[in-house]
Short mmCIF file of C-alpha atoms and ligand atoms in Angstrom, two decimals:
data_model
loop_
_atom_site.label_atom_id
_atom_site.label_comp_id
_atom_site.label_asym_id
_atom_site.label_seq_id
_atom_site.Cartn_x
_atom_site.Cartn_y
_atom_site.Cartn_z
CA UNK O 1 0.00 0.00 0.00
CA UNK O 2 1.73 3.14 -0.81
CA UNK O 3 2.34 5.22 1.85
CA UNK O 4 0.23 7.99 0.78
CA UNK O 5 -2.65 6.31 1.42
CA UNK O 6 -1.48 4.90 4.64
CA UNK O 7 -1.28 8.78 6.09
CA UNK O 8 -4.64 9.49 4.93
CA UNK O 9 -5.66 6.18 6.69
CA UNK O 10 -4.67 7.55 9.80
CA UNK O 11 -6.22 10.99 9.66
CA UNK O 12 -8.92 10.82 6.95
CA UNK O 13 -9.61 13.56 4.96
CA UNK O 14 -12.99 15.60 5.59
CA UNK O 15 -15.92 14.50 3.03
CA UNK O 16 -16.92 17.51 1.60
CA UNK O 17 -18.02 16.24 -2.17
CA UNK O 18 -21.64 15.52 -2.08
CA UNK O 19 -22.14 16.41 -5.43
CA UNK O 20 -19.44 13.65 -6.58
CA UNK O 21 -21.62 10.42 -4.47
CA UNK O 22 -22.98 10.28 -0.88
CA UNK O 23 -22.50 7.57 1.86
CA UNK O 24 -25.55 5.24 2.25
CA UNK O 25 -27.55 6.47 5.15
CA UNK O 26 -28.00 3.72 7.99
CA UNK O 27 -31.48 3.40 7.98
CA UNK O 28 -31.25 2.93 4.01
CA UNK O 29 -28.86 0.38 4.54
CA UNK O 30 -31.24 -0.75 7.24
CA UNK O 31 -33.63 -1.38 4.65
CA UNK O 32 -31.56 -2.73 1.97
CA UNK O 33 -30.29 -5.57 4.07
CA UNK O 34 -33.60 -8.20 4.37
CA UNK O 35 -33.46 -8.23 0.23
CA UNK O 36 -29.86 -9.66 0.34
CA UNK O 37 -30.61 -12.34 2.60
CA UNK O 38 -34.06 -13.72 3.65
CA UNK O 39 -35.84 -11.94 1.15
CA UNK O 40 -33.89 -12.51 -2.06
CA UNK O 41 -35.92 -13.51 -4.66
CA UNK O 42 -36.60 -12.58 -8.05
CA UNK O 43 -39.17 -9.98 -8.61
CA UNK O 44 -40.31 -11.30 -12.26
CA UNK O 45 -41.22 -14.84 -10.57
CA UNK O 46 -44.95 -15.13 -9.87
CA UNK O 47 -45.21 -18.62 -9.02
CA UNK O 48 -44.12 -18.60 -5.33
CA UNK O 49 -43.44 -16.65 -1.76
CA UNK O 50 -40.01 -15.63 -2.73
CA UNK O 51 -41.14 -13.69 -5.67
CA UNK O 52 -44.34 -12.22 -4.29
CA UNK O 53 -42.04 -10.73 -1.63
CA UNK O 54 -39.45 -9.28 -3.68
CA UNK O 55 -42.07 -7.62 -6.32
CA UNK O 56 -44.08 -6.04 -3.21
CA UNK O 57 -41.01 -4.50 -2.13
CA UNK O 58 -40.37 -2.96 -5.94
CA UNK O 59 -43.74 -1.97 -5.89
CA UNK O 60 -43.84 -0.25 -2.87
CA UNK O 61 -40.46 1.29 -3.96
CA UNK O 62 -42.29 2.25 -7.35
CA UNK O 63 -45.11 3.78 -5.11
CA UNK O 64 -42.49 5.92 -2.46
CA UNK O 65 -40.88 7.32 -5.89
CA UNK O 66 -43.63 8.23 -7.93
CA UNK O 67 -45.07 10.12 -4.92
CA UNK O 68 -42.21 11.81 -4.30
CA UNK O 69 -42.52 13.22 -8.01
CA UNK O 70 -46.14 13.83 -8.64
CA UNK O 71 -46.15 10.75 -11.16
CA UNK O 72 -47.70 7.51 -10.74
CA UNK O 73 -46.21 4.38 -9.79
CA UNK O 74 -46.56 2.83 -13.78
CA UNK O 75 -44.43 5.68 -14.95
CA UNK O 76 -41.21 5.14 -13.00
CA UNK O 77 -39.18 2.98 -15.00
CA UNK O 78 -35.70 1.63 -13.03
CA UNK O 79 -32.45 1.95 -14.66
CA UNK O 80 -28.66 1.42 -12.89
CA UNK O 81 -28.69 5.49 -12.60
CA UNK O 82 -28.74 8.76 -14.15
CA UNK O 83 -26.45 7.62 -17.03
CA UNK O 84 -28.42 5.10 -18.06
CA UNK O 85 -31.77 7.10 -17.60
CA UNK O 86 -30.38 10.05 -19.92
CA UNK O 87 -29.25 7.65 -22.45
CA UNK O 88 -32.55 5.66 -22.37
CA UNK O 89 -34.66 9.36 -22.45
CA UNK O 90 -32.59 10.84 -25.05
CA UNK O 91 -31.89 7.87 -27.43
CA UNK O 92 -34.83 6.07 -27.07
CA UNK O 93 -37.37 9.60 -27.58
CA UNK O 94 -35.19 9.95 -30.92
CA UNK O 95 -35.59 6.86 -32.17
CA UNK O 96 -39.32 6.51 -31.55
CA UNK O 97 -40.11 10.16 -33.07
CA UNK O 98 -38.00 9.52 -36.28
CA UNK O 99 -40.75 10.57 -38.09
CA UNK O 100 -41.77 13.94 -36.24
CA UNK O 101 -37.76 15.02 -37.03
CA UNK O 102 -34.56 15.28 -35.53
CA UNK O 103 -33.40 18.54 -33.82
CA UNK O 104 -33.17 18.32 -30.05
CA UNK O 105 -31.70 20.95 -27.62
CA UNK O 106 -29.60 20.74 -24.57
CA UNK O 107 -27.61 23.14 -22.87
CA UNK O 108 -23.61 23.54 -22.62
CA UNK O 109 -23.65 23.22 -18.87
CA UNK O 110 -25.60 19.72 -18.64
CA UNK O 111 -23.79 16.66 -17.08
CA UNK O 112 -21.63 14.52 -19.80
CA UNK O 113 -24.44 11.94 -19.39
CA UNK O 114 -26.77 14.54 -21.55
CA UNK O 115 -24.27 15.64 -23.93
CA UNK O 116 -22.28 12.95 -24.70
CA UNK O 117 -25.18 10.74 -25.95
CA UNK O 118 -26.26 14.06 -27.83
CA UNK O 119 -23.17 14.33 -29.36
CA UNK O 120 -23.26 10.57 -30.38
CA UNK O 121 -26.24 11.23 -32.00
CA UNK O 122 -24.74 14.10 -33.98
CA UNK O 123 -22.42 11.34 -35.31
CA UNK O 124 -25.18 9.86 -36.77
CA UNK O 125 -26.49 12.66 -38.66
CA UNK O 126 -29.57 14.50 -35.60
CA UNK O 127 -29.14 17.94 -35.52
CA UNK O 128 -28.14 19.19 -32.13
CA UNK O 129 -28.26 22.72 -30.75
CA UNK O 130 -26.21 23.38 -27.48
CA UNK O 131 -27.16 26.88 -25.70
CA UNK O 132 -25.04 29.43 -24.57
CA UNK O 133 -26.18 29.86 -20.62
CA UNK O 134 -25.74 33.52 -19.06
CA UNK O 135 -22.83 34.79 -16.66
CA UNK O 136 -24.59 33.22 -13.53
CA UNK O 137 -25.17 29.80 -14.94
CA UNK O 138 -29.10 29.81 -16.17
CA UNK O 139 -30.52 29.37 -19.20
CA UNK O 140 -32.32 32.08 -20.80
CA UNK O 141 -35.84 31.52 -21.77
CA UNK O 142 -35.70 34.24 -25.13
CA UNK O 143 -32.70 32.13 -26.11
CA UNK O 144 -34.73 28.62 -25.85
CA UNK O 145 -37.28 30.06 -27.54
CA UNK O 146 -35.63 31.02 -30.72
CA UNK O 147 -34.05 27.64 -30.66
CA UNK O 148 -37.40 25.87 -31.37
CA UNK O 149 -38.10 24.32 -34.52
CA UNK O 150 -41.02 22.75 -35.99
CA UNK O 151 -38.89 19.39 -35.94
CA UNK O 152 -37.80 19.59 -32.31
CA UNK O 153 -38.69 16.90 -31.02
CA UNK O 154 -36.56 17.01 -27.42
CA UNK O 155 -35.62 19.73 -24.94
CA UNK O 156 -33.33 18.55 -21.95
CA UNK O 157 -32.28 20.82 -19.27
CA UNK O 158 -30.92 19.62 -15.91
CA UNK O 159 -32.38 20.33 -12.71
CA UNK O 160 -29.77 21.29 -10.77
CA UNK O 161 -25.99 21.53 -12.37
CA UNK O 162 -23.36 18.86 -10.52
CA UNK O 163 -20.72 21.78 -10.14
CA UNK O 164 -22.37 25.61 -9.45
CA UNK O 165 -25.92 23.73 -7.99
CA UNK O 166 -27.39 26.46 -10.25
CA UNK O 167 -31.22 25.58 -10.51
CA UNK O 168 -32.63 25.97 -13.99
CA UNK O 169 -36.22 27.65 -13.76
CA UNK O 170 -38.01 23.93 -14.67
CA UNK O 171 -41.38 25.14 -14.81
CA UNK O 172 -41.12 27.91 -17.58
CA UNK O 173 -39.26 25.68 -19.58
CA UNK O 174 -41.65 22.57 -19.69
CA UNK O 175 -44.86 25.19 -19.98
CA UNK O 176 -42.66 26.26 -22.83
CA UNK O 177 -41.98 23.21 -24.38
CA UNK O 178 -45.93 22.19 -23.55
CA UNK O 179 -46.87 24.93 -25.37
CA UNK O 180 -44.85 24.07 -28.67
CA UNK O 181 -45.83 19.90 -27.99
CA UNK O 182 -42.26 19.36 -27.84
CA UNK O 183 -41.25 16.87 -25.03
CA UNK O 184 -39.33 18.06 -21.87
CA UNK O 185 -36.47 16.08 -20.59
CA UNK O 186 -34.69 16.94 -17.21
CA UNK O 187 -31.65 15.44 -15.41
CA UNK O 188 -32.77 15.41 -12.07
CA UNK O 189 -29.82 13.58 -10.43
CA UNK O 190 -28.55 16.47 -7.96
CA UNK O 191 -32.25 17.59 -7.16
CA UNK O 192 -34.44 14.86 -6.16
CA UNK O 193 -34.87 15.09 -2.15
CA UNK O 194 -32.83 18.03 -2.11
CA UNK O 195 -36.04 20.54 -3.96
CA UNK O 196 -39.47 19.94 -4.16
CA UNK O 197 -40.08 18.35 -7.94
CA UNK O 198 -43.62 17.98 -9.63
CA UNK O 199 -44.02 16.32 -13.19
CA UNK O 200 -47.62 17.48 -13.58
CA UNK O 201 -47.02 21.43 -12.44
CA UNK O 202 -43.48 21.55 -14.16
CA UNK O 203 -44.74 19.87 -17.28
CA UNK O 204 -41.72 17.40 -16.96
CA UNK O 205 -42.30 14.50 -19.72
CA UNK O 206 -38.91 12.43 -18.81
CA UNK O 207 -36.76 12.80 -15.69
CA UNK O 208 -33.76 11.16 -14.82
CA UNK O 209 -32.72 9.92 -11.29
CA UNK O 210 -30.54 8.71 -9.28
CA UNK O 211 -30.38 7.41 -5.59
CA UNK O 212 -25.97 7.83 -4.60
CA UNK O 213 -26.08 11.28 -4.68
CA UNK O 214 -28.89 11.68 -2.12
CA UNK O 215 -27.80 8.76 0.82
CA UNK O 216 -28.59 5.97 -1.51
CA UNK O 217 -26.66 3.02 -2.82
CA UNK O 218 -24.65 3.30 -6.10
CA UNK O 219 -25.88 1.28 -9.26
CA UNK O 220 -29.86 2.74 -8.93
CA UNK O 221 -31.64 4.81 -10.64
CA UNK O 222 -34.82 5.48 -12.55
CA UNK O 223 -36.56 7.35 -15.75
CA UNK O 224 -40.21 8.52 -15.07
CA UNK O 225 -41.84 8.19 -18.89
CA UNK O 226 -45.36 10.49 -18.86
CA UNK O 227 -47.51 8.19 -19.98
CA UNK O 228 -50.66 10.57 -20.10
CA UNK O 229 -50.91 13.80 -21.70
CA UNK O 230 -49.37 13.05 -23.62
CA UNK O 231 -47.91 9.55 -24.11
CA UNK O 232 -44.23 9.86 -24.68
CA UNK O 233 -43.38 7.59 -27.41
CA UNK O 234 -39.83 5.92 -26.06
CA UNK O 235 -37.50 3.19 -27.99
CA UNK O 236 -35.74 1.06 -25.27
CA UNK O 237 -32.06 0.50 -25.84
CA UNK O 238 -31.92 -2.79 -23.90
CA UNK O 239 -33.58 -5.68 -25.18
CA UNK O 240 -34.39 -8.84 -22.96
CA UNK O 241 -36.81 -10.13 -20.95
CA UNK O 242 -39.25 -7.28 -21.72
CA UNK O 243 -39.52 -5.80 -17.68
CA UNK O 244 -40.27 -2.50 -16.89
CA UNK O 245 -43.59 -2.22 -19.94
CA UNK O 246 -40.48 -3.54 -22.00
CA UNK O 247 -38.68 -0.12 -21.80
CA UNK O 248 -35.60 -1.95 -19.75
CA UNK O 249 -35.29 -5.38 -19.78
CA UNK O 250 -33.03 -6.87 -16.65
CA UNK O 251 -33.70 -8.66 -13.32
CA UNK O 252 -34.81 -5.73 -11.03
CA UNK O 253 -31.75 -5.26 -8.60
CA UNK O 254 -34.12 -5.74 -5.17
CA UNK O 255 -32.40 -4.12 -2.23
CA UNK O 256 -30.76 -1.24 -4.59
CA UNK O 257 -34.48 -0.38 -5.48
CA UNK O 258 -35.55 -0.80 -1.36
CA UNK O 259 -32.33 1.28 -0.91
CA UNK O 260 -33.48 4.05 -3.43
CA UNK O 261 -37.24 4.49 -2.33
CA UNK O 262 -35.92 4.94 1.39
CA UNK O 263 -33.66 7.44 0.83
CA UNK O 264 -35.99 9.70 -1.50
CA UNK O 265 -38.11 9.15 1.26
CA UNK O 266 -35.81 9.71 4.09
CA UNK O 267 -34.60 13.20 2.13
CA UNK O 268 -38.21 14.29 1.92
CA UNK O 269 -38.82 14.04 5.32
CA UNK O 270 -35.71 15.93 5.77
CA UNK O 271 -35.98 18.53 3.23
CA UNK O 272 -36.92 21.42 5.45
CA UNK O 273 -34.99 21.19 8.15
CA UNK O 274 -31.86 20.21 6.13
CA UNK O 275 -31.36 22.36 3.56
CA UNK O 276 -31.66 24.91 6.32
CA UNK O 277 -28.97 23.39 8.13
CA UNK O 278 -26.92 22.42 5.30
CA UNK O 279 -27.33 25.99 3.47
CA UNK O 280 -25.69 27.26 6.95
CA UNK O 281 -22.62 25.32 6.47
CA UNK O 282 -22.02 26.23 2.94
CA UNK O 283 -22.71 30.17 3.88
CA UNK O 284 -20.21 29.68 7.25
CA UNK O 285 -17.90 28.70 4.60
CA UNK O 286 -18.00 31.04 2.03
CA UNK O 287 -18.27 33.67 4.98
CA UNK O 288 -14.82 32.64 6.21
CA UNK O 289 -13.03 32.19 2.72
CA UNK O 290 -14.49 35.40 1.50
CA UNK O 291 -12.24 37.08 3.99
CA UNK O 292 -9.52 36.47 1.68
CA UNK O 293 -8.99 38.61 -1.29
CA UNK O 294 -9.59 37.92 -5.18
CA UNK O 295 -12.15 34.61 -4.77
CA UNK O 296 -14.83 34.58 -7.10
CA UNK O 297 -18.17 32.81 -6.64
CA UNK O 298 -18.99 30.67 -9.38
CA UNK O 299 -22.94 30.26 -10.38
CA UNK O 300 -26.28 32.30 -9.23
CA UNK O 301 -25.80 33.36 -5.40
CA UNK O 302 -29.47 32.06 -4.55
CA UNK O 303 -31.27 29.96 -6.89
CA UNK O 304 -28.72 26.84 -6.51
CA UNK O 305 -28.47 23.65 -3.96
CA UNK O 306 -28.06 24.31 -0.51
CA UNK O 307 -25.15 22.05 -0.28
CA UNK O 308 -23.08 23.59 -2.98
CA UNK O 309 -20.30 26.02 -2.89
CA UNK O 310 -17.99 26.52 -6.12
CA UNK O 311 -15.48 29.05 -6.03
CA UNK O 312 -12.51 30.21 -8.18
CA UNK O 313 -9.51 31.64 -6.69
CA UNK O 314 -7.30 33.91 -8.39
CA UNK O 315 -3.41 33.77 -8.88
CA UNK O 316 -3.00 29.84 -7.73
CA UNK O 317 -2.45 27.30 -9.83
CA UNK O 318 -5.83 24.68 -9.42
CA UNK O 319 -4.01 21.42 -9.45
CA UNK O 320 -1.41 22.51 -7.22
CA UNK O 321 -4.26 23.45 -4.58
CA UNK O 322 -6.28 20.53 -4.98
CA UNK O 323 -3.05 18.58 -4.21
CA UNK O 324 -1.99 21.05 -1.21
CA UNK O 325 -5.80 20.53 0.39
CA UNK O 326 -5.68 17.03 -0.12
CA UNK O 327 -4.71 16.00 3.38
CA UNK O 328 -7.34 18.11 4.85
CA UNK O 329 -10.36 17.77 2.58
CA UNK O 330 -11.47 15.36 -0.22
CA UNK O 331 -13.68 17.58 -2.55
CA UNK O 332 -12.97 18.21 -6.64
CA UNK O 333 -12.10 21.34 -8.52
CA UNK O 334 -14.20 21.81 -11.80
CA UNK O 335 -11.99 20.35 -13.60
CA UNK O 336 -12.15 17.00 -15.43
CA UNK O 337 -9.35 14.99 -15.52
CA UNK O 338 -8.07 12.09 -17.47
CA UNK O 339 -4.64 10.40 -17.24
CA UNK O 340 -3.26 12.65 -20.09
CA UNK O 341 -5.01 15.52 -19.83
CA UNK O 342 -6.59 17.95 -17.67
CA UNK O 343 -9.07 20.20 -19.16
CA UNK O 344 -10.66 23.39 -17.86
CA UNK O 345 -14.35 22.66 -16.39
CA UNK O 346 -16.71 22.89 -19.49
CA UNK O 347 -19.37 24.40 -16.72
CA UNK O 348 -17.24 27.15 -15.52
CA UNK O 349 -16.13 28.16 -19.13
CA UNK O 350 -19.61 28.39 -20.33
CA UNK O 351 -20.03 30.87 -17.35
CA UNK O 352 -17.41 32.94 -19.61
CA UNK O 353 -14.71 32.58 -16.41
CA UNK O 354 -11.23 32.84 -17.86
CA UNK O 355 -9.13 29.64 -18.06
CA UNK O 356 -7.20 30.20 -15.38
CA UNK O 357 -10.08 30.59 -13.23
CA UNK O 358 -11.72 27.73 -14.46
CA UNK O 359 -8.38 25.72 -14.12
CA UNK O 360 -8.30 27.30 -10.33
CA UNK O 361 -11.75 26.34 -9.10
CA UNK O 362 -13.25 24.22 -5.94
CA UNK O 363 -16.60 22.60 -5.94
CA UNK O 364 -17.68 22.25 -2.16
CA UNK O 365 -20.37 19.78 -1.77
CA UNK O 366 -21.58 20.15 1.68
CA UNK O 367 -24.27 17.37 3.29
CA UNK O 368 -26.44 15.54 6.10
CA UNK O 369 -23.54 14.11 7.59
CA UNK O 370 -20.89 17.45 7.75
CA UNK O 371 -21.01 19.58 10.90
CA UNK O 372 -19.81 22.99 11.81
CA UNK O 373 -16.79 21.98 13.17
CA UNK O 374 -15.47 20.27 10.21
CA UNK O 375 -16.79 23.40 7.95
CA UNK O 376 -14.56 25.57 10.73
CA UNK O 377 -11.48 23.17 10.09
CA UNK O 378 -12.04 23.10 6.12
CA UNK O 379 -11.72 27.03 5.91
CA UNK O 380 -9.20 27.33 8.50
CA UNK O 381 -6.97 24.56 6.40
CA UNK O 382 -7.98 26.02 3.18
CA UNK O 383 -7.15 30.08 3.84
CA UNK O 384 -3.47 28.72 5.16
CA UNK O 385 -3.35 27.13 2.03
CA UNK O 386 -3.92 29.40 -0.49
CA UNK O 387 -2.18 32.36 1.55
CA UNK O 388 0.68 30.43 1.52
CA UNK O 389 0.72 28.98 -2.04
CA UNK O 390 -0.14 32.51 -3.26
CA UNK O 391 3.20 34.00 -1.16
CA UNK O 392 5.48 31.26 -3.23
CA UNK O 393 3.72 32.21 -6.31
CA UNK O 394 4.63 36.15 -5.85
CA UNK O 395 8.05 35.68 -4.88
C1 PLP L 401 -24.11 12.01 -10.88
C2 PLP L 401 -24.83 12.58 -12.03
C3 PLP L 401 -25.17 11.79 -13.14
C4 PLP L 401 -24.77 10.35 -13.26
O1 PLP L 401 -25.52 9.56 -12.39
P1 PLP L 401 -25.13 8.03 -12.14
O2 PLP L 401 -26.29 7.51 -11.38
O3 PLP L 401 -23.86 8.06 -11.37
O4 PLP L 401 -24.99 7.38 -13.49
C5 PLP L 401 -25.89 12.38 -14.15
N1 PLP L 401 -26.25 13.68 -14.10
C6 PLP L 401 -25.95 14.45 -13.05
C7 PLP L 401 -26.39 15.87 -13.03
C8 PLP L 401 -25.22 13.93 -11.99
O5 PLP L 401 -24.91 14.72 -10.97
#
């Protein structure tokens, strides 16, 4: 084991990247556990106990979602996650609305999930608009508009963004969309149990989610499909054993789906109280790191998650500083990186931030678990950081 990782053994890092994945919250595990053991069956067999038991549970699961969304249980289709539920919505509305055309629309801030599969589908000859979003990270409804065209057939905007939180105003965009009869598609993964969602008074026809990023298990995830009102025509991209209406054929994974439903149902219950609490931490945060000079916040100051702080900071260099805060915190900077490369965050330069700013951002992802003390050692650790990496840089 290399000796790196026996230090940070010793005195772990503070978790402060809830928008990367959450830790499964006890009483989700709680749940989860019976459908490993006693209770393992498979859901699609209907000739004995051990099936019976396993489909309640998924329909029970099917119910706790679907309430939790404004949809009903028939329209919540299950998926592995939010990658698989974008690629399902986007792919399979294209191919099942061939003959109403082939522009869709997404935005330049939206999670590679939404725009890689969109730019796949450029490869095969759809047209594609990306839009521009405006200096504070939302979309601008006059620019969506002109974008329409009589063969749109898709419009998918996320919910809330994985890096600023930014919250896209969902309801004028799917009355839009309504209004044109072009279908509404929204990546959902950062908001579900973290804002209040509603298919039927945000006109949302397809919405991805996910269960890690909100105290569930990884591996889960659903689509809701409208099925009313209208009817969204939808291709599946796996072919098998016809479950889920035959939009996602697979053996239902049992305690991930138990797992799922609990914790959308455990972060509803919470919702109040925590995004109070939470929305604390982050401004405690930003109130002590704002004492230094030349930080920029990155995305809307209001209309974003509670959880999420994303700053740049001026005159460092970002790797370096992710590296030097290592020991002390374990959060991301914008910036994707690969084993060759490391490229600027594609969120941050669609805000128009220059590249070094992009290059020299930190996404804080603050959550259920975090406390005041550990926000109190964060900042402390981080202002010695960059106050000292910015002295080596000047001399
Ligand atoms: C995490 C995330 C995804 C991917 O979800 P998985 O369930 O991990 O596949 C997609 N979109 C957004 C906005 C996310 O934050």
């Amino acid at each position: 084991m290399s000796l790196l990782i026996v230090r940070f053994m010793v005195q772990r890092p503070i978790y402060l990247d809830c928008h990367a994945t959450t830790p499964v919250d006890p009483q989700v595990l709680g749940a989860m556990l019976p459908y490993f053991t006693e209770h393992f069956g498979n859901a699609a067999s209907a000739s004995y106990l051990y099936g019976w038991e396993a489909s309640a549970a998924v329909q029970q699961a099917r119910e706790t979602l679907a309430g939790a969304i404004g949809a009903t249980p028939e329209d919540i289709i299950f998926t592995s996650g939010a990658t698989e539920a974008n690629n399902l919505a986007i792919k399979g509305v294209v191919e099942a609305n061939l003959q109403k055309g082939r522009h869709i629309i997404t935005v330049a801030t939206e999670h590679s999930a939404v725009l890689d599969p969109c730019r796949y589908l450029q490869t095969l000859g759809f047209d594609v608009t990306i839009l521009p979003v405006q200096t504070d990270g939302l979309v601008d409804l006059e620019t969506l508009k002109q974008a329409l065209r009589p063969d749109t057939i898709l419009v998918s905007v996320m919910a809330a963004n994985n890096e600023i939180g930014v919250l896209q105003p969902l309801a004028a965009i799917g009355a839009l969309c309504h209004e044109h009869q072009i279908l509404f598609h929204t990546d959902a993964a950062q908001a579900i149990g973290k804002i209040p969602l509603d298919v039927d008074a945000m006109r949302i026809d397809l919405m991805s989610l996910t269960a890690h990023k909100v105290y569930g298990p990884k591996g889960i995830g659903a689509l809701y499909v409208r099925r009313r009102n209208p009817r969204v025509q939808l291709a599946p991209q796996l072919h098998g054993g016809g479950h889920e209406r035959g939009l996602r054929s697979g053996t239902l994974y049992v305690p991930q789906i138990v797992g799922f439903a609990k914790a959308v149902e455990l972060a509803i219950a919470l919702m109040p109280d925590e995004t109070k609490r939470v929305s604390q931490l982050r401004d405690r945060l930003w109130q002590q790191l704002s004492q230094l000079p030349d930080l920029y916040l990155n995305g809307h100051p209001t209309k974003r998650l509670a959880g999420n702080l994303n700053i740049s900071v001026a005159g460092i260099d970002g790797q370096a500083l992710l590296l030097g805060l290592q020991p002390i915190v374990a959060l991301s900077s914008g910036s994707a990186c690969s084993s060759t490369h490391t490229a600027p965050s594609h969120v941050l330069m669609a805000l128009g931030r220059a590249k070094a700013l992009a290059y020299a951002s930190l996404r804080f992802g603050i959550g259920r678990f975090n406390t005041e003390q550990e926000i109190d050692q964060v900042a402390g650790g981080a202002i010695a950081t960059i106050q000292a990496m910015r002295q080596v840089a000047r001399v």
